[in-house]
């Protein structure tokens, strides 16, 4: 089998997810070639053929043009599978390519088992095995699911490509993430509030626990979207990625985007009423309790130490 | 201006899921159903656009059994003008390509200037349907938007990237956008609007009239993931749990030193 790996490039940099794509090809024991709309100055360590489109010409985010470039590479290489990261770039571009190829697309693949692609369902509470009926398959891979390639090395054989296509979208540049005074990545202890806190007033008890543990408090996306906590404290793929000595998740169910931002923490405590919540998968200790009762009690006992 | 918003009815994700007898999906019995969270932002944005341009007709489309009409009524109460219900008792078994094809078939000759969808559903989570439907219709699409503005046949949006970075994008209508959480603040339907919604047009179309493609993949098995890691589960009296947890933190971490 041959897989076309679609690497990513943003703001002048190659994204590290390229090595996850290579790890996937290794796991599939497949041959691979790579596509990158990027720059010669930022190539991955990779010992295969790499089709390179100059992002200065074709744009970093220009789905119509990137689609045309990819279709050209696919026509030349005839891969059975085209693999993207399940990222803002990948989930946007993959359906466009799949549609043009009349190929099935399987999103957010986490594993391969029994000849089927494994994907999550219902906020990662369930899994599905999917079988494809088309000659070519497009996949997007969940971040972190396949690890990083073992000892990436080599210099790719670069083949430069370009396209005549014009895009329908006008790209106006990037807006940097909100800068705040809170750098969660430096905190040794982080206590985060999830949807389970129920109402904005209860964020205070999470903050109090963080203080008792001499740490910072954070929050999951729904709490930030509700305006209960400012974005600079958001943990997860669209917020900060953290790896403190202790992470306490209060009422956080454990959506994959949140787990991706905190699962490298040294020790994880989850406080949740739902024993089956996906956060339990990464927690060292799962306290099955109502946080509104448990957190103030724990805080009080910690203060008394 | 003609606007379409596509919504899905999904189970509340806090539900206790069970696997259906088929072994390929979750059991739909004993679940609480609601509007897919991402679609609430799509409906809100569509209603805001209608309020902005004044002269607009806003259709909400939903595929599913009779049960989904409840969720459609919420969208009507939020401000949609009419409902198009695609009657399909086997909606859960359809893959994103089929769902997108149904939407595109419905929309193709209706001249919608803007189509809104959620960026993904909470149960399937493929993040494909909106972008696929736009490709089928041959119109531009922008996924994962967190801001939206419209003026004179042009839209300007920010789309969310990883790490809190946003990309600024513009395009012309007709166009399709897929909506990310946090795009706006979805309104709660007021009682008078709930009453008004009952009188709004809600037509049902048989799915067979709109589905003209075949599935390109199938779910062969659905199951609960194996519990990995085997973390310690503590249950019981909260006071004793707190003591126990402090003991563990003392032994296993250096943070209480």
mmCIF file of C-alpha atoms in Angstrom, chain B:
data_model
loop_
_atom_site.group_PDB
_atom_site.id
_atom_site.type_symbol
_atom_site.label_atom_id
_atom_site.label_comp_id
_atom_site.label_asym_id
_atom_site.label_seq_id
_atom_site.Cartn_x
_atom_site.Cartn_y
_atom_site.Cartn_z
ATOM 1 C CA UNK B 1 -31.627 37.150 0.759
ATOM 2 C CA UNK B 2 -32.181 33.422 1.177
ATOM 3 C CA UNK B 3 -30.484 31.656 4.055
ATOM 4 C CA UNK B 4 -30.326 27.954 4.948
ATOM 5 C CA UNK B 5 -29.200 26.525 8.270
ATOM 6 C CA UNK B 6 -28.690 22.778 8.618
ATOM 7 C CA UNK B 7 -29.090 21.207 12.033
ATOM 8 C CA UNK B 8 -28.900 17.754 13.567
ATOM 9 C CA UNK B 9 -30.605 16.272 16.578
ATOM 10 C CA UNK B 10 -28.183 14.371 18.818
ATOM 11 C CA UNK B 11 -28.370 12.680 22.219
ATOM 12 C CA UNK B 12 -27.280 14.659 25.242
ATOM 13 C CA UNK B 13 -23.639 13.633 25.560
ATOM 14 C CA UNK B 14 -24.027 13.116 29.313
ATOM 15 C CA UNK B 15 -26.404 10.232 28.536
ATOM 16 C CA UNK B 16 -25.683 6.649 29.535
ATOM 17 C CA UNK B 17 -25.130 5.121 26.126
ATOM 18 C CA UNK B 18 -25.947 1.528 25.233
ATOM 19 C CA UNK B 19 -25.014 -0.298 22.063
ATOM 20 C CA UNK B 20 -27.979 -1.123 19.793
ATOM 21 C CA UNK B 21 -28.842 -4.730 18.952
ATOM 22 C CA UNK B 22 -27.343 -4.223 15.483
ATOM 23 C CA UNK B 23 -23.961 -3.674 17.153
ATOM 24 C CA UNK B 24 -23.204 -0.841 14.753
ATOM 25 C CA UNK B 25 -24.697 2.198 16.513
ATOM 26 C CA UNK B 26 -25.892 3.344 19.915
ATOM 27 C CA UNK B 27 -29.372 2.430 21.102
ATOM 28 C CA UNK B 28 -31.711 5.376 20.571
ATOM 29 C CA UNK B 29 -34.037 4.337 23.419
ATOM 30 C CA UNK B 30 -33.992 6.166 26.773
ATOM 31 C CA UNK B 31 -31.884 9.070 25.560
ATOM 32 C CA UNK B 32 -32.532 12.777 25.984
ATOM 33 C CA UNK B 33 -32.332 14.507 22.590
ATOM 34 C CA UNK B 34 -31.246 18.042 21.822
ATOM 35 C CA UNK B 35 -29.881 20.244 19.084
ATOM 36 C CA UNK B 36 -26.265 19.501 18.190
ATOM 37 C CA UNK B 37 -24.343 22.119 20.153
ATOM 38 C CA UNK B 38 -22.412 23.459 17.137
ATOM 39 C CA UNK B 39 -25.679 23.907 15.252
ATOM 40 C CA UNK B 40 -27.051 26.197 17.958
ATOM 41 C CA UNK B 41 -24.310 28.660 16.991
ATOM 42 C CA UNK B 42 -25.183 28.161 13.317
ATOM 43 C CA UNK B 43 -28.854 28.913 13.939
ATOM 44 C CA UNK B 44 -28.007 31.972 16.044
ATOM 45 C CA UNK B 45 -25.686 33.368 13.359
ATOM 46 C CA UNK B 46 -28.273 32.758 10.637
ATOM 47 C CA UNK B 47 -30.925 34.556 12.703
ATOM 48 C CA UNK B 48 -28.551 37.466 13.394
ATOM 49 C CA UNK B 49 -27.854 37.772 9.671
ATOM 50 C CA UNK B 50 -31.579 37.781 8.921
ATOM 51 C CA UNK B 51 -32.068 40.522 11.510
ATOM 52 C CA UNK B 52 -29.214 42.514 9.989
ATOM 53 C CA UNK B 53 -30.348 42.404 6.359
ATOM 54 C CA UNK B 54 -34.075 42.647 7.213
ATOM 55 C CA UNK B 55 -35.331 41.235 3.884
ATOM 56 C CA UNK B 56 -34.446 37.605 4.323
ATOM 57 C CA UNK B 57 -36.016 34.186 4.328
ATOM 58 C CA UNK B 58 -34.424 31.654 6.645
ATOM 59 C CA UNK B 59 -35.026 27.919 6.258
ATOM 60 C CA UNK B 60 -33.910 25.330 8.806
ATOM 61 C CA UNK B 61 -33.257 21.847 7.456
ATOM 62 C CA UNK B 62 -33.031 18.699 9.534
ATOM 63 C CA UNK B 63 -32.855 15.031 8.564
ATOM 64 C CA UNK B 64 -34.361 12.344 10.762
ATOM 65 C CA UNK B 65 -37.457 10.696 12.167
ATOM 66 C CA UNK B 66 -40.575 12.476 13.474
ATOM 67 C CA UNK B 67 -38.626 12.961 16.699
ATOM 68 C CA UNK B 68 -36.330 15.620 15.199
ATOM 69 C CA UNK B 69 -39.258 17.992 14.680
ATOM 70 C CA UNK B 70 -38.963 18.940 18.351
ATOM 71 C CA UNK B 71 -35.445 20.230 17.715
ATOM 72 C CA UNK B 72 -36.592 21.979 14.531
ATOM 73 C CA UNK B 73 -39.249 23.783 16.564
ATOM 74 C CA UNK B 74 -36.525 25.178 18.782
ATOM 75 C CA UNK B 75 -34.764 26.565 15.689
ATOM 76 C CA UNK B 76 -38.058 28.060 14.511
ATOM 77 C CA UNK B 77 -38.577 29.593 17.946
ATOM 78 C CA UNK B 78 -35.051 31.073 17.776
ATOM 79 C CA UNK B 79 -36.074 32.881 14.580
ATOM 80 C CA UNK B 80 -35.996 30.620 11.521
ATOM 81 C CA UNK B 81 -38.933 31.278 9.171
ATOM 82 C CA UNK B 82 -39.678 27.802 7.864
ATOM 83 C CA UNK B 83 -38.645 24.220 8.377
ATOM 84 C CA UNK B 84 -37.722 21.548 5.835
ATOM 85 C CA UNK B 85 -37.828 18.156 7.505
ATOM 86 C CA UNK B 86 -36.228 15.360 5.511
ATOM 87 C CA UNK B 87 -38.092 12.337 6.819
ATOM 88 C CA UNK B 88 -35.680 9.474 7.354
ATOM 89 C CA UNK B 89 -35.975 6.808 10.047
ATOM 90 C CA UNK B 90 -32.481 5.538 9.266
ATOM 91 C CA UNK B 91 -30.633 8.838 9.493
ATOM 92 C CA UNK B 92 -28.169 7.501 12.090
ATOM 93 C CA UNK B 93 -26.942 4.902 9.628
ATOM 94 C CA UNK B 94 -26.080 7.439 6.959
ATOM 95 C CA UNK B 95 -22.504 8.526 6.513
ATOM 96 C CA UNK B 96 -21.422 12.158 6.003
ATOM 97 C CA UNK B 97 -21.262 11.848 2.206
ATOM 98 C CA UNK B 98 -24.928 10.787 2.064
ATOM 99 C CA UNK B 99 -26.021 13.522 4.464
ATOM 100 C CA UNK B 100 -24.145 16.175 2.457
ATOM 101 C CA UNK B 101 -25.679 14.842 -0.766
ATOM 102 C CA UNK B 102 -29.187 15.175 0.706
ATOM 103 C CA UNK B 103 -28.486 18.779 1.736
ATOM 104 C CA UNK B 104 -26.964 19.656 -1.644
ATOM 105 C CA UNK B 105 -29.863 18.054 -3.515
ATOM 106 C CA UNK B 106 -32.327 20.049 -1.436
ATOM 107 C CA UNK B 107 -30.399 23.318 -1.822
ATOM 108 C CA UNK B 108 -29.259 23.109 -5.436
ATOM 109 C CA UNK B 109 -32.085 24.986 -7.155
ATOM 110 C CA UNK B 110 -33.212 27.211 -4.289
ATOM 111 C CA UNK B 111 -30.659 30.006 -4.633
ATOM 112 C CA UNK B 112 -29.489 30.233 -1.046
ATOM 113 C CA UNK B 113 -27.045 33.110 -0.563
ATOM 114 C CA UNK B 114 -25.648 31.669 2.644
ATOM 115 C CA UNK B 115 -25.685 28.235 4.199
ATOM 116 C CA UNK B 116 -24.762 27.698 7.831
ATOM 117 C CA UNK B 117 -23.895 24.357 9.439
ATOM 118 C CA UNK B 118 -22.195 23.301 12.650
ATOM 119 C CA UNK B 119 -18.519 22.433 12.198
ATOM 120 C CA UNK B 120 -19.268 18.868 13.283
ATOM 121 C CA UNK B 121 -21.873 16.807 15.085
ATOM 122 C CA UNK B 122 -21.345 15.719 18.657
ATOM 123 C CA UNK B 123 -22.093 12.059 17.980
ATOM 124 C CA UNK B 124 -20.340 11.325 14.664
ATOM 125 C CA UNK B 125 -17.902 14.209 14.756
ATOM 126 C CA UNK B 126 -16.731 13.820 11.160
ATOM 127 C CA UNK B 127 -16.479 17.567 10.415
ATOM 128 C CA UNK B 128 -17.214 16.736 6.764
ATOM 129 C CA UNK B 129 -20.852 17.487 5.968
ATOM 130 C CA UNK B 130 -20.736 21.270 5.514
ATOM 131 C CA UNK B 131 -17.579 21.335 3.412
ATOM 132 C CA UNK B 132 -18.781 18.378 1.313
ATOM 133 C CA UNK B 133 -22.164 19.998 0.657
ATOM 134 C CA UNK B 134 -20.425 23.186 -0.517
ATOM 135 C CA UNK B 135 -18.171 21.192 -2.853
ATOM 136 C CA UNK B 136 -21.246 19.463 -4.287
ATOM 137 C CA UNK B 137 -22.930 22.846 -4.810
ATOM 138 C CA UNK B 138 -19.752 24.378 -6.240
ATOM 139 C CA UNK B 139 -19.728 27.276 -3.777
ATOM 140 C CA UNK B 140 -16.910 28.469 -1.492
ATOM 141 C CA UNK B 141 -16.869 27.203 2.066
ATOM 142 C CA UNK B 142 -15.031 28.242 5.205
ATOM 143 C CA UNK B 143 -14.931 25.865 8.142
ATOM 144 C CA UNK B 144 -14.601 26.384 11.891
ATOM 145 C CA UNK B 145 -15.547 30.062 12.006
ATOM 146 C CA UNK B 146 -15.478 31.992 15.290
ATOM 147 C CA UNK B 147 -16.492 35.410 13.955
ATOM 148 C CA UNK B 148 -18.795 36.337 11.076
ATOM 149 C CA UNK B 149 -19.750 39.524 9.295
ATOM 150 C CA UNK B 150 -21.659 40.198 6.098
ATOM 151 C CA UNK B 151 -21.907 43.260 3.866
ATOM 152 C CA UNK B 152 -22.838 43.714 0.191
ATOM 153 C CA UNK B 153 -22.536 40.110 -0.915
ATOM 154 C CA UNK B 154 -19.244 39.526 0.869
ATOM 155 C CA UNK B 155 -18.480 37.751 4.104
ATOM 156 C CA UNK B 156 -15.540 38.239 6.422
ATOM 157 C CA UNK B 157 -14.790 35.612 9.040
ATOM 158 C CA UNK B 158 -12.117 34.424 11.378
ATOM 159 C CA UNK B 159 -11.504 30.707 11.436
ATOM 160 C CA UNK B 160 -10.041 29.057 14.471
ATOM 161 C CA UNK B 161 -6.676 27.334 14.264
ATOM 162 C CA UNK B 162 -4.776 25.486 16.957
ATOM 163 C CA UNK B 163 -3.331 27.314 19.964
ATOM 164 C CA UNK B 164 -5.845 30.165 19.891
ATOM 165 C CA UNK B 165 -4.547 31.559 16.582
ATOM 166 C CA UNK B 166 -7.145 32.732 14.072
ATOM 167 C CA UNK B 167 -7.005 33.130 10.305
ATOM 168 C CA UNK B 168 -8.830 35.998 8.616
ATOM 169 C CA UNK B 169 -10.734 35.065 5.481
ATOM 170 C CA UNK B 170 -13.076 36.716 3.024
ATOM 171 C CA UNK B 171 -15.227 35.423 0.220
ATOM 172 C CA UNK B 172 -18.291 36.219 -1.864
ATOM 173 C CA UNK B 173 -21.754 34.782 -1.509
ATOM 174 C CA UNK B 174 -23.201 32.319 -2.228
ATOM 175 C CA UNK B 175 -21.074 30.574 0.357
ATOM 176 C CA UNK B 176 -21.235 28.049 3.164
ATOM 177 C CA UNK B 177 -19.711 28.400 6.608
ATOM 178 C CA UNK B 178 -19.352 25.805 9.370
ATOM 179 C CA UNK B 179 -19.681 27.192 12.879
ATOM 180 C CA UNK B 180 -17.392 26.560 15.838
ATOM 181 C CA UNK B 181 -18.392 26.814 19.512
ATOM 182 C CA UNK B 182 -18.133 30.340 20.884
ATOM 183 C CA UNK B 183 -19.068 32.034 17.583
ATOM 184 C CA UNK B 184 -21.864 33.937 19.334
ATOM 185 C CA UNK B 185 -24.249 33.497 22.247
ATOM 186 C CA UNK B 186 -27.182 31.352 21.133
ATOM 187 C CA UNK B 187 -30.429 32.881 22.350
ATOM 188 C CA UNK B 188 -33.007 31.086 24.438
ATOM 189 C CA UNK B 189 -36.375 31.021 22.697
ATOM 190 C CA UNK B 190 -38.890 33.215 24.519
ATOM 191 C CA UNK B 191 -42.360 31.924 25.310
ATOM 192 C CA UNK B 192 -44.111 34.192 22.725
ATOM 193 C CA UNK B 193 -41.623 33.002 20.084
ATOM 194 C CA UNK B 194 -42.213 29.376 21.042
ATOM 195 C CA UNK B 195 -45.939 29.967 20.537
ATOM 196 C CA UNK B 196 -45.322 31.703 17.199
ATOM 197 C CA UNK B 197 -43.070 28.873 16.055
ATOM 198 C CA UNK B 198 -45.974 26.438 16.277
ATOM 199 C CA UNK B 199 -47.655 28.270 13.396
ATOM 200 C CA UNK B 200 -44.608 28.350 11.134
ATOM 201 C CA UNK B 201 -44.376 26.175 8.039
ATOM 202 C CA UNK B 202 -42.734 22.807 8.678
ATOM 203 C CA UNK B 203 -42.902 20.562 5.648
ATOM 204 C CA UNK B 204 -41.714 16.972 5.437
ATOM 205 C CA UNK B 205 -39.932 15.595 2.388
ATOM 206 C CA UNK B 206 -39.278 11.874 1.934
ATOM 207 C CA UNK B 207 -35.554 11.166 2.010
ATOM 208 C CA UNK B 208 -35.880 8.966 -1.082
ATOM 209 C CA UNK B 209 -36.603 12.101 -3.149
ATOM 210 C CA UNK B 210 -33.290 13.674 -2.161
ATOM 211 C CA UNK B 211 -30.835 10.838 -1.639
ATOM 212 C CA UNK B 212 -29.317 9.893 -4.980
ATOM 213 C CA UNK B 213 -25.919 8.541 -3.921
ATOM 214 C CA UNK B 214 -24.694 5.396 -2.216
ATOM 215 C CA UNK B 215 -22.688 5.149 0.979
ATOM 216 C CA UNK B 216 -18.931 4.970 0.540
ATOM 217 C CA UNK B 217 -18.252 3.436 3.926
ATOM 218 C CA UNK B 218 -20.041 1.678 6.732
ATOM 219 C CA UNK B 219 -19.767 1.261 10.454
ATOM 220 C CA UNK B 220 -19.143 -2.430 11.124
ATOM 221 C CA UNK B 221 -19.010 -2.236 14.899
ATOM 222 C CA UNK B 222 -19.652 0.226 17.710
ATOM 223 C CA UNK B 223 -18.350 -0.394 21.202
ATOM 224 C CA UNK B 224 -17.049 1.153 24.410
ATOM 225 C CA UNK B 225 -13.308 1.806 24.433
ATOM 226 C CA UNK B 226 -11.274 -0.378 26.755
ATOM 227 C CA UNK B 227 -10.358 1.389 29.952
ATOM 228 C CA UNK B 228 -6.661 2.021 29.759
ATOM 229 C CA UNK B 229 -4.188 2.886 32.472
ATOM 230 C CA UNK B 230 -6.346 1.518 35.254
ATOM 231 C CA UNK B 231 -6.376 4.681 37.327
ATOM 232 C CA UNK B 232 -7.619 4.407 40.879
ATOM 233 C CA UNK B 233 -11.349 5.033 41.274
ATOM 234 C CA UNK B 234 -12.383 6.499 44.642
ATOM 235 C CA UNK B 235 -16.007 6.404 45.719
ATOM 236 C CA UNK B 236 -17.790 7.028 48.983
ATOM 237 C CA UNK B 237 -18.158 9.727 51.620
ATOM 238 C CA UNK B 238 -16.713 13.047 50.345
ATOM 239 C CA UNK B 239 -14.897 13.786 53.630
ATOM 240 C CA UNK B 240 -13.116 10.439 53.628
ATOM 241 C CA UNK B 241 -12.409 10.805 49.906
ATOM 242 C CA UNK B 242 -10.694 14.128 50.550
ATOM 243 C CA UNK B 243 -8.458 12.581 53.243
ATOM 244 C CA UNK B 244 -7.618 9.695 50.972
ATOM 245 C CA UNK B 245 -6.781 11.985 48.056
ATOM 246 C CA UNK B 246 -4.507 14.143 50.229
ATOM 247 C CA UNK B 247 -2.706 10.985 51.337
ATOM 248 C CA UNK B 248 -2.216 9.950 47.702
ATOM 249 C CA UNK B 249 -0.976 13.405 46.713
ATOM 250 C CA UNK B 250 1.566 13.273 49.551
ATOM 251 C CA UNK B 251 2.822 9.865 48.448
ATOM 252 C CA UNK B 252 2.737 10.241 44.664
ATOM 253 C CA UNK B 253 3.439 13.912 43.991
ATOM 254 C CA UNK B 254 5.800 16.495 45.428
ATOM 255 C CA UNK B 255 3.285 19.296 45.439
ATOM 256 C CA UNK B 256 2.304 19.126 49.122
ATOM 257 C CA UNK B 257 5.906 19.145 50.350
#
